[in-house]
mmCIF file of C-alpha atoms in Angstrom:
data_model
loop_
_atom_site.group_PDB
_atom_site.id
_atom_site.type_symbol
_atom_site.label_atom_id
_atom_site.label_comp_id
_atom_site.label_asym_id
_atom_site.label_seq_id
_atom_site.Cartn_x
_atom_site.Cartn_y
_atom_site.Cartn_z
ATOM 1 C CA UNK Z 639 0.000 0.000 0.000
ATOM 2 C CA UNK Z 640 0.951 3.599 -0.024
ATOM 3 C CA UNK Z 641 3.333 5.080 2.572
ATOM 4 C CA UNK Z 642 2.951 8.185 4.092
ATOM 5 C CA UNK Z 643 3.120 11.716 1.515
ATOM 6 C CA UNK Z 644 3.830 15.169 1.936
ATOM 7 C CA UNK Z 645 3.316 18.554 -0.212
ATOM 8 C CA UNK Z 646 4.735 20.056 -1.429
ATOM 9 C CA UNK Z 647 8.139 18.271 -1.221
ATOM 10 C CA UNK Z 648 10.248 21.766 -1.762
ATOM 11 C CA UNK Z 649 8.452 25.024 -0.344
ATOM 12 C CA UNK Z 650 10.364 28.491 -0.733
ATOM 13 C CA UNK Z 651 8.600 31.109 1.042
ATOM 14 C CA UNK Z 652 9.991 35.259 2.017
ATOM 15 C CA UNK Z 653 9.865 35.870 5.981
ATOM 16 C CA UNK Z 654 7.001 36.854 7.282
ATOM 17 C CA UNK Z 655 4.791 34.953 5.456
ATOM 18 C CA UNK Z 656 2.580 32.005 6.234
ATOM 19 C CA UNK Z 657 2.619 28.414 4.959
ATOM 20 C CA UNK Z 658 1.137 25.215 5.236
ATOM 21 C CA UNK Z 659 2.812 21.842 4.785
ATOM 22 C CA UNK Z 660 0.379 18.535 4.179
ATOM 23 C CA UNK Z 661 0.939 14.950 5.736
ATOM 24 C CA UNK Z 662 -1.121 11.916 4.602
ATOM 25 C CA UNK Z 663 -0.842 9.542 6.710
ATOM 26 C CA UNK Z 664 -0.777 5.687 5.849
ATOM 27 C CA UNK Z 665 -4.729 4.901 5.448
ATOM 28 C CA UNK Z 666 -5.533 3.547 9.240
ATOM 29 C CA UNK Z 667 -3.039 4.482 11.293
ATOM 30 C CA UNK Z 668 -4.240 5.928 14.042
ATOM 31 C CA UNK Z 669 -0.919 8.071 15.190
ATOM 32 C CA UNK Z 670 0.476 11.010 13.145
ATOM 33 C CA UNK Z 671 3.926 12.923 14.694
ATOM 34 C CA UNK Z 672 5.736 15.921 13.014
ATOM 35 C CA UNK Z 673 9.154 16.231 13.288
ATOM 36 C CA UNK Z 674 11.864 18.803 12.068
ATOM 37 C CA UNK Z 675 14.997 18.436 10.989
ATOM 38 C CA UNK Z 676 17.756 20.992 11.282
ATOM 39 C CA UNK Z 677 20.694 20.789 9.726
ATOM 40 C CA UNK Z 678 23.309 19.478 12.150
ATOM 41 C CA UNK Z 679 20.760 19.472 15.212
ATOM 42 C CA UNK Z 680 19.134 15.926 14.329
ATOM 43 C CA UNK Z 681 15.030 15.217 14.388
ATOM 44 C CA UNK Z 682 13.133 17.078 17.160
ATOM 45 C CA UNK Z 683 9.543 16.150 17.853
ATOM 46 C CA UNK Z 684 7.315 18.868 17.478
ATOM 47 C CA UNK Z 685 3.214 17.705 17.886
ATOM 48 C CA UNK Z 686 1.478 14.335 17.874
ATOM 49 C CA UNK Z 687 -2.253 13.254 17.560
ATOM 50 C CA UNK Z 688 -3.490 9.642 18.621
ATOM 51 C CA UNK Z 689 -7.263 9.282 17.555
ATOM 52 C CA UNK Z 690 -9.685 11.855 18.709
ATOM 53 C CA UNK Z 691 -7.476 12.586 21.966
ATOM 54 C CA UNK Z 692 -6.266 16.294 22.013
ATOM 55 C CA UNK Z 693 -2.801 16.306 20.597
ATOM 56 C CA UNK Z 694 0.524 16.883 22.431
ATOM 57 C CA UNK Z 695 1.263 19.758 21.487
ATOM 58 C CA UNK Z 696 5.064 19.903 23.979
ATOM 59 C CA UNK Z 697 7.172 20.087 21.375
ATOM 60 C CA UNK Z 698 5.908 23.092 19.265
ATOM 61 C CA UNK Z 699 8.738 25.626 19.721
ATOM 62 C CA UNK Z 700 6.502 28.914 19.373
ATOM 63 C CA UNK Z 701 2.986 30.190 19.189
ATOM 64 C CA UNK Z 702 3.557 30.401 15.198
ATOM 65 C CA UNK Z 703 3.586 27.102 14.760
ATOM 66 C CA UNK Z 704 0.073 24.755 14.610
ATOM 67 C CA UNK Z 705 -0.957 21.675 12.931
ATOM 68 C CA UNK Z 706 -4.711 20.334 12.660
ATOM 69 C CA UNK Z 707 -5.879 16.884 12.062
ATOM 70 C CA UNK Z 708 -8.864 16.028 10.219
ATOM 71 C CA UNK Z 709 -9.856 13.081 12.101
ATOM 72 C CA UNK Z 710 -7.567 9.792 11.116
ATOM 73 C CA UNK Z 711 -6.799 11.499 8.051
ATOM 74 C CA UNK Z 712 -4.825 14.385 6.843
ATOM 75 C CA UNK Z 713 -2.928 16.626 9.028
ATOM 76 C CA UNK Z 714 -1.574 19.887 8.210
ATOM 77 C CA UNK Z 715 0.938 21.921 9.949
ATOM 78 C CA UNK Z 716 0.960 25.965 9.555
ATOM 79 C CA UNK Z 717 3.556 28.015 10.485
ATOM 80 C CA UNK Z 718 2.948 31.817 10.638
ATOM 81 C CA UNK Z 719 5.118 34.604 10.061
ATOM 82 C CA UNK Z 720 8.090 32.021 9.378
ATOM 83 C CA UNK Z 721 11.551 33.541 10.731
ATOM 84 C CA UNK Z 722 14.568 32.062 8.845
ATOM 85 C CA UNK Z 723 15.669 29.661 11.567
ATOM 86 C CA UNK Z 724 12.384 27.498 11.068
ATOM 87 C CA UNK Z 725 14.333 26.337 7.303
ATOM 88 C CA UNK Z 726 14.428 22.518 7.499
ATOM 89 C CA UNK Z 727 13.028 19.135 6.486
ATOM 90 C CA UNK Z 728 9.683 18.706 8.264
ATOM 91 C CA UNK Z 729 8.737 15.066 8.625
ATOM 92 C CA UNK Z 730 5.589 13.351 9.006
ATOM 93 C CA UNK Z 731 5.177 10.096 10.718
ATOM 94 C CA UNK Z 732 2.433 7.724 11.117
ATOM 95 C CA UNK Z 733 1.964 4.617 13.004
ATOM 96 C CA UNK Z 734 -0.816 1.904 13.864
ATOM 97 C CA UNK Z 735 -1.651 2.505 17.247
ATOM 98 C CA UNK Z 736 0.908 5.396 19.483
ATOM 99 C CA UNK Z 737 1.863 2.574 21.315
ATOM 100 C CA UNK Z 738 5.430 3.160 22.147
ATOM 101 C CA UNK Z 739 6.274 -0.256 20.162
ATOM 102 C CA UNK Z 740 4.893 0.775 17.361
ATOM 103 C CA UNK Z 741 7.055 1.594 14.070
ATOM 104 C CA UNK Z 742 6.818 5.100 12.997
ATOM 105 C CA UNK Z 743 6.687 5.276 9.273
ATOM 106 C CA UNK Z 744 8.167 8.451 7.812
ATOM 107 C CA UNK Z 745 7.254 10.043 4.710
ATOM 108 C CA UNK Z 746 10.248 11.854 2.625
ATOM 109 C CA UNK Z 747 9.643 15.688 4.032
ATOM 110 C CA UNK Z 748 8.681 19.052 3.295
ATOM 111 C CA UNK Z 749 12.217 20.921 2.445
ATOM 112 C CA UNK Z 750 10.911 24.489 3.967
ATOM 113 C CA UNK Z 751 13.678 27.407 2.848
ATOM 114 C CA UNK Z 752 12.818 30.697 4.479
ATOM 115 C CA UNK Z 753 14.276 33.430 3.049
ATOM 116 C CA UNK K 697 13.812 12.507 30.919
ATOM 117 C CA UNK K 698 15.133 10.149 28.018
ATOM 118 C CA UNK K 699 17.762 11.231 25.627
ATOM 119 C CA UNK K 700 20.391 9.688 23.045
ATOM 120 C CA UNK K 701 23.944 10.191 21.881
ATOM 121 C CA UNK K 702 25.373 8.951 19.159
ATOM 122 C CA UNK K 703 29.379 9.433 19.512
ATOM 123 C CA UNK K 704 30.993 10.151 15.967
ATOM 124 C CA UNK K 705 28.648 12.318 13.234
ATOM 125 C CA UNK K 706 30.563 11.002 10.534
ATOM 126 C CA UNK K 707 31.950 7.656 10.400
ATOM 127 C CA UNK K 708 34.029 6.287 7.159
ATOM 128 C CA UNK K 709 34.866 2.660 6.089
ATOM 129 C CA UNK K 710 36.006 0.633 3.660
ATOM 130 C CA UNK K 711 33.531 -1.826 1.646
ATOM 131 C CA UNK K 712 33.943 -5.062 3.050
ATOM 132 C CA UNK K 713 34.574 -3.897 6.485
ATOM 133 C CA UNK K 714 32.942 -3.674 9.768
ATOM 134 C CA UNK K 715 30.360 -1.342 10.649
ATOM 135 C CA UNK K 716 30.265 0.158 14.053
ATOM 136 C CA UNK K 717 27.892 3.237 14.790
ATOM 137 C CA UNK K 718 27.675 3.976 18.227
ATOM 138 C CA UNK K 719 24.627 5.078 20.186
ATOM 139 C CA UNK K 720 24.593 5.620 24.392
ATOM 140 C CA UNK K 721 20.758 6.329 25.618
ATOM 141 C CA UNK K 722 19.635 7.654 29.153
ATOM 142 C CA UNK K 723 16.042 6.541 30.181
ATOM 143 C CA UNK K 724 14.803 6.279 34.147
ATOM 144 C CA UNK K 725 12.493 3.445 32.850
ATOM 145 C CA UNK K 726 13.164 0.551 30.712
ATOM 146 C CA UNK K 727 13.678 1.918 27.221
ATOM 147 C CA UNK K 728 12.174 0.861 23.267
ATOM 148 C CA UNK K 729 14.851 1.616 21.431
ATOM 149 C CA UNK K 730 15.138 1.981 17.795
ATOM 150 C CA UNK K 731 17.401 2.681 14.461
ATOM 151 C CA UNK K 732 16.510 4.629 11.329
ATOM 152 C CA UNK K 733 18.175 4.632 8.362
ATOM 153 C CA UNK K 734 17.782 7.796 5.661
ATOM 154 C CA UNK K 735 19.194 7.915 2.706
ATOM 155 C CA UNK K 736 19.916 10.953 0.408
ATOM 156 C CA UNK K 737 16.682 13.221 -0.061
ATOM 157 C CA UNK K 738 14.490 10.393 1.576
ATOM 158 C CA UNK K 739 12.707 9.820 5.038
ATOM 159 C CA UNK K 740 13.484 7.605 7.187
ATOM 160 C CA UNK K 741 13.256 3.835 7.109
ATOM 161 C CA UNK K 742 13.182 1.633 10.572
ATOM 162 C CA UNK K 743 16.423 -0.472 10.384
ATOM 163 C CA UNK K 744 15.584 -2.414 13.811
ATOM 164 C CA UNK K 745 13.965 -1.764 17.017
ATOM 165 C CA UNK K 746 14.265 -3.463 20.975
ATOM 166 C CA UNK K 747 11.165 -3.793 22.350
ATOM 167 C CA UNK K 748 12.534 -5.396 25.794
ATOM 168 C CA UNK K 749 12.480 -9.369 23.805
ATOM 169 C CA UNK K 750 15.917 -10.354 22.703
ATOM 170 C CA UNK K 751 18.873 -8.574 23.415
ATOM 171 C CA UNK K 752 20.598 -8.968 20.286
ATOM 172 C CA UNK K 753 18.302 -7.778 17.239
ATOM 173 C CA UNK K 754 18.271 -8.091 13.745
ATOM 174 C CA UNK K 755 17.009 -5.947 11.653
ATOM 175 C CA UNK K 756 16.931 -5.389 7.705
ATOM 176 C CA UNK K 757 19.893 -5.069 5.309
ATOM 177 C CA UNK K 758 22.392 -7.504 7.201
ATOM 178 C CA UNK K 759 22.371 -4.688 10.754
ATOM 179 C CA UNK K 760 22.303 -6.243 14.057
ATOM 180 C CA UNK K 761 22.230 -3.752 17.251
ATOM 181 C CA UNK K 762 23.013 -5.699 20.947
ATOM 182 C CA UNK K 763 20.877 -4.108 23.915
ATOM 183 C CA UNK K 764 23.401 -3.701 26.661
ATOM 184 C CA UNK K 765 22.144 -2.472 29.695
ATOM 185 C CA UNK K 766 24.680 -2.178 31.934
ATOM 186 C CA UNK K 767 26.366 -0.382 29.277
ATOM 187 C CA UNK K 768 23.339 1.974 28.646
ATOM 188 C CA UNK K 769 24.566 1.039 25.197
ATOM 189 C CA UNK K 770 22.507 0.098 21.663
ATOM 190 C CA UNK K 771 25.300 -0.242 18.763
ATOM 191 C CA UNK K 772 24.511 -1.054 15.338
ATOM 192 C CA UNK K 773 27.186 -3.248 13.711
ATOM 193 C CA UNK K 774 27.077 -4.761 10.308
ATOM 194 C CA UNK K 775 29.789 -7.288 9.616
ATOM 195 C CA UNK K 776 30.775 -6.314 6.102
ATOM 196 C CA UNK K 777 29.860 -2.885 4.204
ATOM 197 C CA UNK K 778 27.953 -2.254 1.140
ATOM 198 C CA UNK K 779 28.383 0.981 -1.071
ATOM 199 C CA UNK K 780 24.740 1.296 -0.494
ATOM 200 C CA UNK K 781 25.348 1.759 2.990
ATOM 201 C CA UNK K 782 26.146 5.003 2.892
ATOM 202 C CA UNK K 783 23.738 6.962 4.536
ATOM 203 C CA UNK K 784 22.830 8.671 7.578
ATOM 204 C CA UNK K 785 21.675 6.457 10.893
ATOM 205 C CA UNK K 786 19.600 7.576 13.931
ATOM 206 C CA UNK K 787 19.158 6.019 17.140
ATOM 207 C CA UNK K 788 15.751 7.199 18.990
ATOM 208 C CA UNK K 789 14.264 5.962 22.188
ATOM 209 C CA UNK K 790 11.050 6.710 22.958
ATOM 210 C CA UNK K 791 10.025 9.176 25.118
ATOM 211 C CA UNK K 792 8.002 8.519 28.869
ATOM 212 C CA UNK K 793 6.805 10.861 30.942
ATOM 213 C CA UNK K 794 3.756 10.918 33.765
ATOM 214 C CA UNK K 795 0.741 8.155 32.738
ATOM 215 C CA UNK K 796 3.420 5.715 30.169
ATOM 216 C CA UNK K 797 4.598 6.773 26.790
ATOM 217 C CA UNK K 798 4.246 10.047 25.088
ATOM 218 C CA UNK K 799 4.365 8.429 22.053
ATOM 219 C CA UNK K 800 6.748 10.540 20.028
ATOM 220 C CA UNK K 801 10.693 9.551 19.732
ATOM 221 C CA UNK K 802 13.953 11.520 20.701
ATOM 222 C CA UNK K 803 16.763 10.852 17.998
ATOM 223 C CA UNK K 804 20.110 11.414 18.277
ATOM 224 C CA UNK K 805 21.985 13.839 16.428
ATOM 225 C CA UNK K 806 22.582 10.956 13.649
ATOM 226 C CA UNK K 807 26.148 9.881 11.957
ATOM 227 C CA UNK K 808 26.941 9.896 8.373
ATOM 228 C CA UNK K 809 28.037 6.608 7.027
ATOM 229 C CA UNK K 810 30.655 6.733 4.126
ATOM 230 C CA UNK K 811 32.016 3.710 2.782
ATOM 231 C CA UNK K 812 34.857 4.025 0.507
ATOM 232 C CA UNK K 813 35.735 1.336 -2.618
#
């Protein structure tokens, strides 16, 4: 079956302005985690939603950044007025269950260049 | 709090020869550890993962990591390297806090595998 996809893969965007990056998930897995990748400062975790539970939102590093969920489907993260330190990869991950077992399957990243 | 270090962000071999990537973890509570692989412009792909079963795992692609927990230690070791190796490797535990998992993972800082002809 299909793995997980994001969109756009490459996003280029002028500071201060807003943008939204798409995950969809593996069709029923129940789990969906964002990540970000820096360069040279490795994957940090940044929100997760499990089901209709409210999401944990710990990792989110400012007020500008938000993600939604559309049930077990689609998420979307937005991050507003982008500063030039949010450039990176942002991953997607989904899983079966957020059992802390569980596999995480990745999808190949939004490449977000803030200029 | 969990965390993991992986000691060397770049490590170099020659084909044919061992592979040794190194990763320490900290965890209060009996970690799940795990490896991911990414290649070049990719996301990542699960190499292997302890799940508190047998110590010494196998995972795809000929790796093998040994849980050692007196050594707080998870290394991934592959006898004999392929060009398509090369690569970048994370180690990630998962994180625990109050009420059982959290769910997401901490990674390491990764190391870049070269393998040279």
């Amino acid at each position: 079956g299909a793995g997980v996809s994001q969109s756009p893969s490459n996003k280029v965007t002028e500071k201060g302005k807003d943008v939204e990056l798409r995950c969809d998930p593996i069709s029923g897995h129940t789990a969906l985690y964002w990540y970000r990748q820096r360069l040279g400062q490795g994957l940090e975790f940044l929100i997760y939603f499990q089901g209709n539970s409210a999401p944990d939102k710990s990792g989110l590093p400012s007020d500008r950044f938000s993600a939604e969920r559309t049930g077990e489907s689609v998420s979307t993260l937005t991050i507003q007025r982008t500063q030039q330190e949010d450039s990176a990869v942002y991953l997607c991950a989904s899983s079966s269950t957020s059992g802390s077992r569980e596999t995480q399957y990745f999808g190949p990243g939004t490449r977000l260049l803030v200029l | 709090a969990q965390s993991v270090t992986q000691l060397g962000s770049h490590v170099s071999v020659s084909e044919g020869a061992l592979v040794l990537l190194r990763c320490n973890y900290s965890s209060s509570v009996p970690p799940y550890l795990f490896w991911y692989v990414q290649y070049p412009n990719q996301g990542l792909q699960l190499l292997l993962k302890y799940t508190s079963a047998a110590t010494l795992v196998k995972g795809i692609n000929g790796f093998e990591a040994e849980f050692k927990k007196s050594e707080t230690s998870f290394h991934l070791t592959k006898p004999s390297a392929h060009m398509s190796d090369a690569a970048e490797y994370f180690c990630a535990v998962t994180r625990w806090g109050y009420g059982g998992s959290q769910g997401n993972l901490i990674f390491g800082k990764g190391t870049k595998l070269s393998v040279k002809p």
